[in-house]
Coordinates of C-alpha atoms in Angstrom, one line a residue:
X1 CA 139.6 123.5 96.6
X2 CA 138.8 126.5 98.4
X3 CA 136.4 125.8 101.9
X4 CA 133.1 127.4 100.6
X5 CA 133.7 124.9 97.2
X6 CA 134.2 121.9 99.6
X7 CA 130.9 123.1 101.9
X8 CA 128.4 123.2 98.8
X9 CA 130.1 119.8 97.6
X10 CA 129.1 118.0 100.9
X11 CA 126.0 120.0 100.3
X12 CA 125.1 118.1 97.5
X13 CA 126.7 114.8 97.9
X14 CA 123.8 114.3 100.8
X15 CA 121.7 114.1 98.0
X16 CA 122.5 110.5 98.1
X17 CA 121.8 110.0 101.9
X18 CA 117.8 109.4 100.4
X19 CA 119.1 106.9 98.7
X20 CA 121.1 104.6 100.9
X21 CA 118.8 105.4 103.6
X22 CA 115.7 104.6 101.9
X23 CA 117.0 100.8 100.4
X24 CA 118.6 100.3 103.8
X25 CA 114.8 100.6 105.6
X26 CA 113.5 98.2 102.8
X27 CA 116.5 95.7 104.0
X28 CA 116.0 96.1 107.7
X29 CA 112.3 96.0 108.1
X30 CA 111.8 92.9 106.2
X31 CA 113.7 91.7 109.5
X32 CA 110.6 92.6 111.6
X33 CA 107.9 90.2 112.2
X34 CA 105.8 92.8 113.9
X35 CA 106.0 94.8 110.5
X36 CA 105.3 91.2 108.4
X37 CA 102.4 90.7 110.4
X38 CA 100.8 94.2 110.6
X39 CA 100.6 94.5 106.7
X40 CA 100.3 90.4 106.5
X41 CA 103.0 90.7 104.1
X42 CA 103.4 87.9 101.8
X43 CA 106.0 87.4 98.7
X44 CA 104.0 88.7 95.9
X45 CA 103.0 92.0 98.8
X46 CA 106.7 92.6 99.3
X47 CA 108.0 92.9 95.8
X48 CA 104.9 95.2 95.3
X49 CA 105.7 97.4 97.8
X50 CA 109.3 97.8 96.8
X51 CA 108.5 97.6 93.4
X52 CA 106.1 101.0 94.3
X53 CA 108.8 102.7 95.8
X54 CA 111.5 102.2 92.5
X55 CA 108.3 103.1 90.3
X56 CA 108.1 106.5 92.1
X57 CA 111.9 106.8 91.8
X58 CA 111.3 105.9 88.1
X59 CA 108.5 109.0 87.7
X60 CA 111.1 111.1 90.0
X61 CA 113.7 110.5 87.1
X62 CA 111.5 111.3 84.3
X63 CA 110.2 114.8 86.0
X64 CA 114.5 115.8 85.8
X65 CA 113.6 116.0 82.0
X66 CA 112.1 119.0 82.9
X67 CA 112.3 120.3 86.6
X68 CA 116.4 121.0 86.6
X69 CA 116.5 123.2 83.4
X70 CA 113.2 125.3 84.2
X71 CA 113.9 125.8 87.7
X72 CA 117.3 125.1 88.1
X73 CA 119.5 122.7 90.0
X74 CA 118.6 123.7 93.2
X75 CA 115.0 124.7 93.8
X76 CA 114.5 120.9 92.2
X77 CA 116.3 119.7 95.0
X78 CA 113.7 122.0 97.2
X79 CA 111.1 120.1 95.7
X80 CA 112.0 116.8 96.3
X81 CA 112.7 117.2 100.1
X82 CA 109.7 119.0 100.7
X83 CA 107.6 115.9 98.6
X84 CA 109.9 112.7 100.7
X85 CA 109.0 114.8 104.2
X86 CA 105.4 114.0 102.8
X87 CA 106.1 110.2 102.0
X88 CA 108.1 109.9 104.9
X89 CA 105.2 110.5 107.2
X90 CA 102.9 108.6 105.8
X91 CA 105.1 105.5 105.6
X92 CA 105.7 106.6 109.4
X93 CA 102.2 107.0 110.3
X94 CA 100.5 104.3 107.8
X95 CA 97.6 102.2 109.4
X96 CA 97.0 100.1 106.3
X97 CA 99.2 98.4 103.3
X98 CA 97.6 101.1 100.8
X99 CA 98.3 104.1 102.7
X100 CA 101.8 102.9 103.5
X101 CA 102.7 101.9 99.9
X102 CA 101.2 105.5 98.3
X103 CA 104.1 106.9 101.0
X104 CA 106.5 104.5 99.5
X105 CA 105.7 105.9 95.8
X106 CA 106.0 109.9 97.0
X107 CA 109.1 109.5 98.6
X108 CA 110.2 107.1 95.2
X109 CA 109.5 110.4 94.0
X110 CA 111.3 112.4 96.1
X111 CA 114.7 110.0 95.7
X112 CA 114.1 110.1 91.9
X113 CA 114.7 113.2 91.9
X114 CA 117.2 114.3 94.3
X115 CA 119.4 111.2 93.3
X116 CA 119.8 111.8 90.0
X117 CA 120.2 116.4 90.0
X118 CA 122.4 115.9 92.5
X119 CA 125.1 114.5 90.4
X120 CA 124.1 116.9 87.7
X121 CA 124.8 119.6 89.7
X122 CA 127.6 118.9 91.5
X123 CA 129.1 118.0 88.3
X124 CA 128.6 121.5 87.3
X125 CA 130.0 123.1 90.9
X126 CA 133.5 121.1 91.5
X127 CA 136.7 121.7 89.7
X128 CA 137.9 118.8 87.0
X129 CA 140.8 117.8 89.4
X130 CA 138.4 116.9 92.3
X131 CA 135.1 115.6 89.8
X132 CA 135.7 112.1 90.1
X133 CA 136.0 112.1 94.2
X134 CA 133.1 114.5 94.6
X135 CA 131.2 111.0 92.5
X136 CA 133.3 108.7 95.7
X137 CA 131.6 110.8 98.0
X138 CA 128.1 110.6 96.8
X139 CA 128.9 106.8 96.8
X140 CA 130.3 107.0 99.9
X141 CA 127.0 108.6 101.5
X142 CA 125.0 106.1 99.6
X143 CA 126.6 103.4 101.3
X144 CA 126.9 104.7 104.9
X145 CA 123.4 105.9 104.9
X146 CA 122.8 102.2 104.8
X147 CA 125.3 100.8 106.9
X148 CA 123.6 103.5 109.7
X149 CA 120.5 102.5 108.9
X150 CA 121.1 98.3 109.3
X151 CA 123.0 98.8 112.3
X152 CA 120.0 100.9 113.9
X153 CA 117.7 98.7 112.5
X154 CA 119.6 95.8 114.2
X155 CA 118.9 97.9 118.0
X156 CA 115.1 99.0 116.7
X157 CA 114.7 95.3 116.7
X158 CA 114.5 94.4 120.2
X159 CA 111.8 98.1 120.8
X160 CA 108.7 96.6 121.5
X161 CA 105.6 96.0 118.9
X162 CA 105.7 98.7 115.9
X163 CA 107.8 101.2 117.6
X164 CA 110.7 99.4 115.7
X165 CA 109.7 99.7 112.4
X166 CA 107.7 103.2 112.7
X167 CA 111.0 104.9 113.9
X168 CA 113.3 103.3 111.3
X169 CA 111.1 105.0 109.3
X170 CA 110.6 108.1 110.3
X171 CA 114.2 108.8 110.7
X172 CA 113.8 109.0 106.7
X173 CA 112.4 113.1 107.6
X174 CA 116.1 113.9 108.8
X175 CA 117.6 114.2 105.2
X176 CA 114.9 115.9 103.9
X177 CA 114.8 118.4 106.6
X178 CA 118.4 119.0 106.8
X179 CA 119.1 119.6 103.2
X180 CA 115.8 121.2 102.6
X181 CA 117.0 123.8 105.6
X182 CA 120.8 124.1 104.0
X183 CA 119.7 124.9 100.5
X184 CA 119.0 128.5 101.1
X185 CA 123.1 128.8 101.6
X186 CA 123.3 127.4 98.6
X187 CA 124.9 128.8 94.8
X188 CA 123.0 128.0 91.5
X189 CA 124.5 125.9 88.9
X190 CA 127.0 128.5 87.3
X191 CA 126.4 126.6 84.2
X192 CA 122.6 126.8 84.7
X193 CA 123.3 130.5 85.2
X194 CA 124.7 131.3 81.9
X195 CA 121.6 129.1 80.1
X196 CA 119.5 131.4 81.7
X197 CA 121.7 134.6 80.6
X198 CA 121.9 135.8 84.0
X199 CA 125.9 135.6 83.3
X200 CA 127.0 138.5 86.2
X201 CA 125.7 135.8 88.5
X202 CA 127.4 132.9 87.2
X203 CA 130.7 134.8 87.4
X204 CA 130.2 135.7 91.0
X205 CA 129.3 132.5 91.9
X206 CA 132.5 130.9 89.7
X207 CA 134.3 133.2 91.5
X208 CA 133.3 131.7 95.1
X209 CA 133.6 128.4 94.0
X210 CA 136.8 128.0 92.2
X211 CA 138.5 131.7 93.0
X212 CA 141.8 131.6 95.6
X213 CA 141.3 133.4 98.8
X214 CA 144.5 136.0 98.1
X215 CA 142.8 136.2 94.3
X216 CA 146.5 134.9 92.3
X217 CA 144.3 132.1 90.9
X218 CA 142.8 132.7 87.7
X219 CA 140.9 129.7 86.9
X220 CA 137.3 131.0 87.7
X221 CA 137.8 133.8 84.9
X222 CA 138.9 130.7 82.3
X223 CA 136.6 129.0 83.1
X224 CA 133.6 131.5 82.6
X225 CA 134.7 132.7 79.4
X226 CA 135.2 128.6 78.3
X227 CA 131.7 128.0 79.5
X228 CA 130.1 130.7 77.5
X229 CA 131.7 129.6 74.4
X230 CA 130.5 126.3 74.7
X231 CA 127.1 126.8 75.6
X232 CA 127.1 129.0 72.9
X233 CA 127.8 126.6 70.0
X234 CA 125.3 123.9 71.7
X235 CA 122.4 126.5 72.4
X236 CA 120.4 126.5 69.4
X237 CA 120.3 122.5 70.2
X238 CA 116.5 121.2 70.9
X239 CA 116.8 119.6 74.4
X240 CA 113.5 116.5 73.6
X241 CA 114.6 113.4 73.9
X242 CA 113.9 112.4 70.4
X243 CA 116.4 115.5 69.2
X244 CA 119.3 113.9 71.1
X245 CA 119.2 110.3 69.8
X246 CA 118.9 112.2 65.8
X247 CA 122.8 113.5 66.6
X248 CA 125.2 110.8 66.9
X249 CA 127.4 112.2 69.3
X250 CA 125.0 112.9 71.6
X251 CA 123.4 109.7 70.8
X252 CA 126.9 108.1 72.0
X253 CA 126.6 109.2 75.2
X254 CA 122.9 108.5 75.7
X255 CA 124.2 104.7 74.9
X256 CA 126.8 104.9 76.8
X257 CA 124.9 105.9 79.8
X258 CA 121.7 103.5 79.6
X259 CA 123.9 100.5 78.9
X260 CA 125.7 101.5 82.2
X261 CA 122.1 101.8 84.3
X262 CA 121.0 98.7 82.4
X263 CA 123.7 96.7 83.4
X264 CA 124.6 98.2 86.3
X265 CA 121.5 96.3 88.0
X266 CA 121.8 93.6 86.1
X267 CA 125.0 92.9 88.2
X268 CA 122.3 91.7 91.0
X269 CA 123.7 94.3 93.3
X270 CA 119.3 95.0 94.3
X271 CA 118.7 91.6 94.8
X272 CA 121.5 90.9 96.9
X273 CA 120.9 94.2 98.9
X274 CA 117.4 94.4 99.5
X275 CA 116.7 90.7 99.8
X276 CA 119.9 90.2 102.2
X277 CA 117.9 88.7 105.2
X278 CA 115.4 86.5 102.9
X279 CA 118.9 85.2 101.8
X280 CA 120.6 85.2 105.1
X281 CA 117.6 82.8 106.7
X282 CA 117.3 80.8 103.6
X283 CA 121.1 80.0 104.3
X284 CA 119.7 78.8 107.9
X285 CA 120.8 82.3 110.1
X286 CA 118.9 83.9 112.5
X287 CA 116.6 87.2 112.1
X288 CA 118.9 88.8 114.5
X289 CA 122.3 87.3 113.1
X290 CA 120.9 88.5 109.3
X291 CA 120.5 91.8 111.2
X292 CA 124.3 91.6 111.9
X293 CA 125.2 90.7 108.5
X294 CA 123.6 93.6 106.6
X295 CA 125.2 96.1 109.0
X296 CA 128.9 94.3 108.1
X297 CA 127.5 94.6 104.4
X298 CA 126.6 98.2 104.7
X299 CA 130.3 99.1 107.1
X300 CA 132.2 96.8 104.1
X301 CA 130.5 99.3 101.5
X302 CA 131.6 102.4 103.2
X303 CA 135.6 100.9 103.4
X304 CA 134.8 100.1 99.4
X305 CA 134.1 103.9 99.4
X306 CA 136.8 105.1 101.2
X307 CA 139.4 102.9 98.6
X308 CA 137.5 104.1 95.4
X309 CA 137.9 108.2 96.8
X310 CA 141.4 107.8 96.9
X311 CA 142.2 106.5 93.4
X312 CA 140.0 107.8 91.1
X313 CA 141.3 111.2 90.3
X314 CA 144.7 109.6 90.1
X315 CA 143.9 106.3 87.9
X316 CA 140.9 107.7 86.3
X317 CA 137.8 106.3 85.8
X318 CA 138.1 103.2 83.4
X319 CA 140.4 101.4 86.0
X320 CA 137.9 102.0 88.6
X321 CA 135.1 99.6 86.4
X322 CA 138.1 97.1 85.9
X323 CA 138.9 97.1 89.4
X324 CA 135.3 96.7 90.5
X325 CA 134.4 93.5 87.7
X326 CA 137.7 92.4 88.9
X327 CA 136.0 91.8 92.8
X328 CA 132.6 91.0 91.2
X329 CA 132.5 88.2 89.0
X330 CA 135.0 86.1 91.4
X331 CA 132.6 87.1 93.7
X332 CA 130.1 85.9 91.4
X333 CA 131.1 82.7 91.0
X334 CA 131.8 82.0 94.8
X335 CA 128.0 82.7 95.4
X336 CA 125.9 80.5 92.9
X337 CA 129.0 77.9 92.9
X338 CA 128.8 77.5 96.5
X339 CA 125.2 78.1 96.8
X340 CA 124.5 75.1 94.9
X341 CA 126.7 73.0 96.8
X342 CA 124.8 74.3 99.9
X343 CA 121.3 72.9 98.3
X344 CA 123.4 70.1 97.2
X345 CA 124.3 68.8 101.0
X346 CA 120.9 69.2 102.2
X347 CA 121.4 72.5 103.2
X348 CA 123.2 71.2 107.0
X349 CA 126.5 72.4 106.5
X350 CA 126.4 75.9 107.9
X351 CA 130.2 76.4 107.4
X352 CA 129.2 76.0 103.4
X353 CA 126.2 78.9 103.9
X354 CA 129.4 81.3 105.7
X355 CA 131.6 80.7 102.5
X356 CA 128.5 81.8 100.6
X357 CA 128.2 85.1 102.5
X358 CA 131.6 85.6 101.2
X359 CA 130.9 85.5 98.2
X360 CA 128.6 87.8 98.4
X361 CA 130.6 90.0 100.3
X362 CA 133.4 89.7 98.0
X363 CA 131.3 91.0 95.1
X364 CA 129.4 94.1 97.1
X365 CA 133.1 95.3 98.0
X366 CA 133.6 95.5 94.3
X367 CA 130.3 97.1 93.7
X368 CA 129.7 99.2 96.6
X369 CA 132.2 102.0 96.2
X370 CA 133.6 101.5 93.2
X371 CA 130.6 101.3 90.8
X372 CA 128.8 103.7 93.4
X373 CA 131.5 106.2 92.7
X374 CA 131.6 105.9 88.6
X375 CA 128.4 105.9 87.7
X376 CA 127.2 109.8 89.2
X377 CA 130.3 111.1 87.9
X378 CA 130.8 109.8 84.8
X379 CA 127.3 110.2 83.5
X380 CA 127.1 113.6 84.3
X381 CA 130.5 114.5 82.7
X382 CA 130.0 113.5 79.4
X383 CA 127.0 115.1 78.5
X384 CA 127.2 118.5 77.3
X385 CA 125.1 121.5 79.3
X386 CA 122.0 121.9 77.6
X387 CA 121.2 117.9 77.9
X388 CA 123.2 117.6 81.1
X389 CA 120.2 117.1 83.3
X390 CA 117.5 114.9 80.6
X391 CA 120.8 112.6 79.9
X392 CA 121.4 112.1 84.0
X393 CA 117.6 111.9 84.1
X394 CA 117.2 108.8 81.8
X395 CA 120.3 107.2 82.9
X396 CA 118.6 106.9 86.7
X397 CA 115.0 106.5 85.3
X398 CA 116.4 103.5 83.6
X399 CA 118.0 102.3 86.8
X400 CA 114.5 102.6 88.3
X401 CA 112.7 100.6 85.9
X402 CA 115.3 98.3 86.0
X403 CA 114.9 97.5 89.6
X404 CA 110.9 97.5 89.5
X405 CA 111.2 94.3 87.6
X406 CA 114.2 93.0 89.7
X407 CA 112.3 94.1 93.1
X408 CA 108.8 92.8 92.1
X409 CA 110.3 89.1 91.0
X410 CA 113.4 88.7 93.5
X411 CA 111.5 87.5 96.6
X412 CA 109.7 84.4 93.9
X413 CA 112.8 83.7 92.3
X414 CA 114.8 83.1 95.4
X415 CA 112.1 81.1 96.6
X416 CA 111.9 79.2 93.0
X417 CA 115.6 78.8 91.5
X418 CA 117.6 80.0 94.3
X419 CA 121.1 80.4 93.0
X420 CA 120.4 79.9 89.7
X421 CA 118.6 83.6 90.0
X422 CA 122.2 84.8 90.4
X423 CA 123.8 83.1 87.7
X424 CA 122.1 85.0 84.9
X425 CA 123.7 88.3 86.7
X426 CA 126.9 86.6 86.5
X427 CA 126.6 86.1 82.4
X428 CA 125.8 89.5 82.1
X429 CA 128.7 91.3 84.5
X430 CA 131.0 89.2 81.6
X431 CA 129.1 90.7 78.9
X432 CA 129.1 94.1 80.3
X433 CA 133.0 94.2 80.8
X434 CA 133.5 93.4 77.6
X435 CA 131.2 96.4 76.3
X436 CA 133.0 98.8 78.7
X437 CA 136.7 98.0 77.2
X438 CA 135.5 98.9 73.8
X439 CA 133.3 101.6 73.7
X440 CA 133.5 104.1 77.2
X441 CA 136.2 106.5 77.0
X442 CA 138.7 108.0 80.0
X443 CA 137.5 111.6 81.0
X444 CA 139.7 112.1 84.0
X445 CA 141.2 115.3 85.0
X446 CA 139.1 117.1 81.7
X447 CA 136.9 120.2 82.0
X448 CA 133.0 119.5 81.6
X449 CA 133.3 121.8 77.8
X450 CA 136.4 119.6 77.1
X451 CA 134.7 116.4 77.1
X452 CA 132.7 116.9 73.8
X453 CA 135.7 116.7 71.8
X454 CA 135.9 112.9 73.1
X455 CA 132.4 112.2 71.0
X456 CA 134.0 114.3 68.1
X457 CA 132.1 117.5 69.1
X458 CA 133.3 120.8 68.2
X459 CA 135.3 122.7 71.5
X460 CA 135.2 126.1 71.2
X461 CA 137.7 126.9 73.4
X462 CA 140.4 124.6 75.5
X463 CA 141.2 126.5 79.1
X464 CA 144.6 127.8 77.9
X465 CA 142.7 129.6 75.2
X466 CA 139.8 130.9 77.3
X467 CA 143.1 132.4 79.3
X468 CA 143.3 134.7 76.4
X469 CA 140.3 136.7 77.3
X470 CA 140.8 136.6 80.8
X471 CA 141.5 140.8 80.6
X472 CA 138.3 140.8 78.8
X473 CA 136.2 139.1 82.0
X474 CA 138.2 141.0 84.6
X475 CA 137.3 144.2 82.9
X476 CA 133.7 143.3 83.2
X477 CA 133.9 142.0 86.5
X478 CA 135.5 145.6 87.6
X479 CA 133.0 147.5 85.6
X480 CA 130.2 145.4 87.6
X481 CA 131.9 146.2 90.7
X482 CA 132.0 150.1 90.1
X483 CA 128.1 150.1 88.5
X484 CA 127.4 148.2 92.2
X485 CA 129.5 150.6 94.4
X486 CA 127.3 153.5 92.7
X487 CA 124.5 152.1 93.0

């Protein structure tokens, strides 16, 4: 990986940052009485105004069905940081629950979009040997976004009145700004490039990505002429929605993706995040100790992280989902087992409500980095170019809708069933398992174009083949040169 490759991949893998950040406020601030009391937050106020803020991240999703193929990759990520500096400060400045919960749905927006382009296009920037770690490192920012953002929500606790929660939340304009500034350094999608026919561009910008300083690599060239190939067999494709699911092999990876989003928050991984200090106090800790425990939650993520970056090139990505199930449903078990037996005793033994907390870190180890780093990889790799985006799109728009439901009813259902909540999440991690061993294939180490033939798609040309023409791009690439020197 050459260094201007590596700068546009930490580029995008901020894209994330929204994310983790954004949850991590939700988790903190519900640690504020100053902030309960200024909006007189109740149960049914709190769902609604997470609940708001997934909904907006549900519309965010939807508007990638159009936003990332008519503009391109990158001015859609323009758009978002420039709509969350807009949420952000009226969350900041908000004088009433209405005002404060329309912020809440714009910057939804915002994180809808930029969370799920960003694995599109770095997908479409990074080389196959390096794919699945670029998806560890958007996982990675996911989950240290939100350990930062606990562990400065644990020292905005003791600032005085609403200072604490009004700068929590106003540190949300920092992403925006940052990535909003370092985007006018940034390449278009080659791949977008060559949809839009502006192919001298894509080859120059291939060429910067993947080319070798002393210019002995010939990858880049391969890889332009494989590109074009492809995207010419799958052009004449209609990109609506209802178009995909009528071809079964795109269908198959539409599937493949939404049973992962559904699932994937159906493992209870929201509840247990967001809700953390509701729990934490219901198992008879502290404000200020729960306050501790999310920030060890958030640090434990980031070590999950760090483990899942350095094997998933190298075992590939269905041993990563094993590995992960493999911490999750003990995990699982540990919680609503010894939850119950907490309720049981008359909820006095506190040495019971610590083995709880276990469990529950047990199970966000196995989710935090390992399912943090499959998902944005994987579901942008198997879907061909010219769906790329609308696949990615519905995969996170169904993650949003997903959590609307688990957002608005978590803070009742805690209070109702307790553990019991958590043991339908448990039933469908074993379900989902099972689903994954059968029907997700391994797509490590393959080009983007090569994938198709996995869903019995026609390849139109493997790298070694595309090598065959590589006189054929170098002469256009000199000819280029010369018409520019002239000019």
């Amino acid at each position: 990986m050459n260094k201007y490759q590596a700068l546009c991949i930490f580029y995008v893998a901020g894209g994330s940052l929204f994310y983790g950040y954004d949850s991590g406020c939700t988790t903190s601030i519900l640690g504020y009485e100053d902030f309960l009391e200024y909006f007189a937050l109740t149960p049914t106020t709190i769902g609604a105004f997470g609940s708001a803020y997934y909904a907006g991240g549900a519309v965010g999703s939807f508007l990638n069905y159009y936003l990332p193929d008519k503009f391109g990759r990158l001015r859609t990520i323009q758009i978002s940081c420039v709509l969350s500096l807009l949420g952000s400060a009226m969350q900041t400045g908000a004088t009433n629950f209405p005002v404060f919960v329309v912020g809440r749905v714009i910057g939804g927006i915002a994180c809808g979009i930029i969370f799920s382009v960003c694995p599109t296009y770095a997908s479409e920037i990074c080389s196959p040997e390096v794919r699945g770690r670029v998806g560890a490192l958007y996982g990675f920012n996911v989950n240290f976004s939100y350990m930062f953002t606990e562990w400065v929500g644990l020292g905005f606790y003791f600032l005085p009145g609403n200072a604490a929660w009004r700068t929590l939340l106003g540190l949300q304009l920092v992403p925006a700004a940052v990535m909003l500034f370092a985007s006018f350094w940034m390449p278009f999608s080659p791949r977008w490039l060559v949809m839009k026919g502006r192919d001298d561009e894509a080859l120059e910008t291939l060429k910067r990505l993947h080319g070798s300083p002393s210019g002995d690599d010939d990858f880049y060239l391969k890889e332009y002429h494989q590109i074009k190939s492809q995207y010419h067999i799958e052009k004449d494709e209609k990109l609506g929605i209802v178009a995909i699911f009528k071809r079964p092999s795109y269908r198959k990876r539409m599937y493949l993706i939404l049973t992962f989003s559904l699932f994937g928050q159906l493992t209870g991984i929201i509840p247990l995040q967001n809700y953390q200090v509701t729990i934490y106090t219901t198992l008879g800790f502290s404000n200020v100790f729960s306050l501790i425990l999310t920030g060890i939650w958030g640090t434990l993520g980031c070590i999950s992280t760090a483990t899942a970056f350095c094997v998933v090139d190298k075992l590939g990505r269905r041993p990563l989902l094993f590995i992960a199930y493999g911490f999750m449903i003990p995990g699982g078990i540990m919680l609503v087992t010894l939850w119950g037996v907490y309720e049981a005793g008359g909820s006095t033994n506190i040495s019971i409500g610590k083995a709880v907390i276990f469990g529950m870190f047990f199970y966000g180890f196995g989710y935090g980095g390992f399912i943090n780093t499959f998902f944005p990889a994987y579901s942008s790799e198997i879907m061909p170019s010219n769906i790329r985006a609308t696949g990615t799109a519905t995969g996170y728009a169904v993650f949003n809708i997903t959590v609307i439901l688990l957002t608005q009813i978590t803070p009742l259902a805690i209070e109702r069933i307790s553990w019991r909540y958590f043991l339908i999440f448990l039933i469908c991690d074993v379900i989902f398992i099972i689903i994954f061993s059968i029907f997700y294939p391994e797509t490590k180490n393959k080009t983007l174009e090569e994938i198709a033939a996995l869903f019995g798609d026609e390849v139109a040309e493997t790298l070694e083949e595309a090598g065959t023409h590589k006189e054929e791009v170098l002469q256009r690439e000199n000819v280029d040169e010369s018409k520019h020197l002239h000019e």
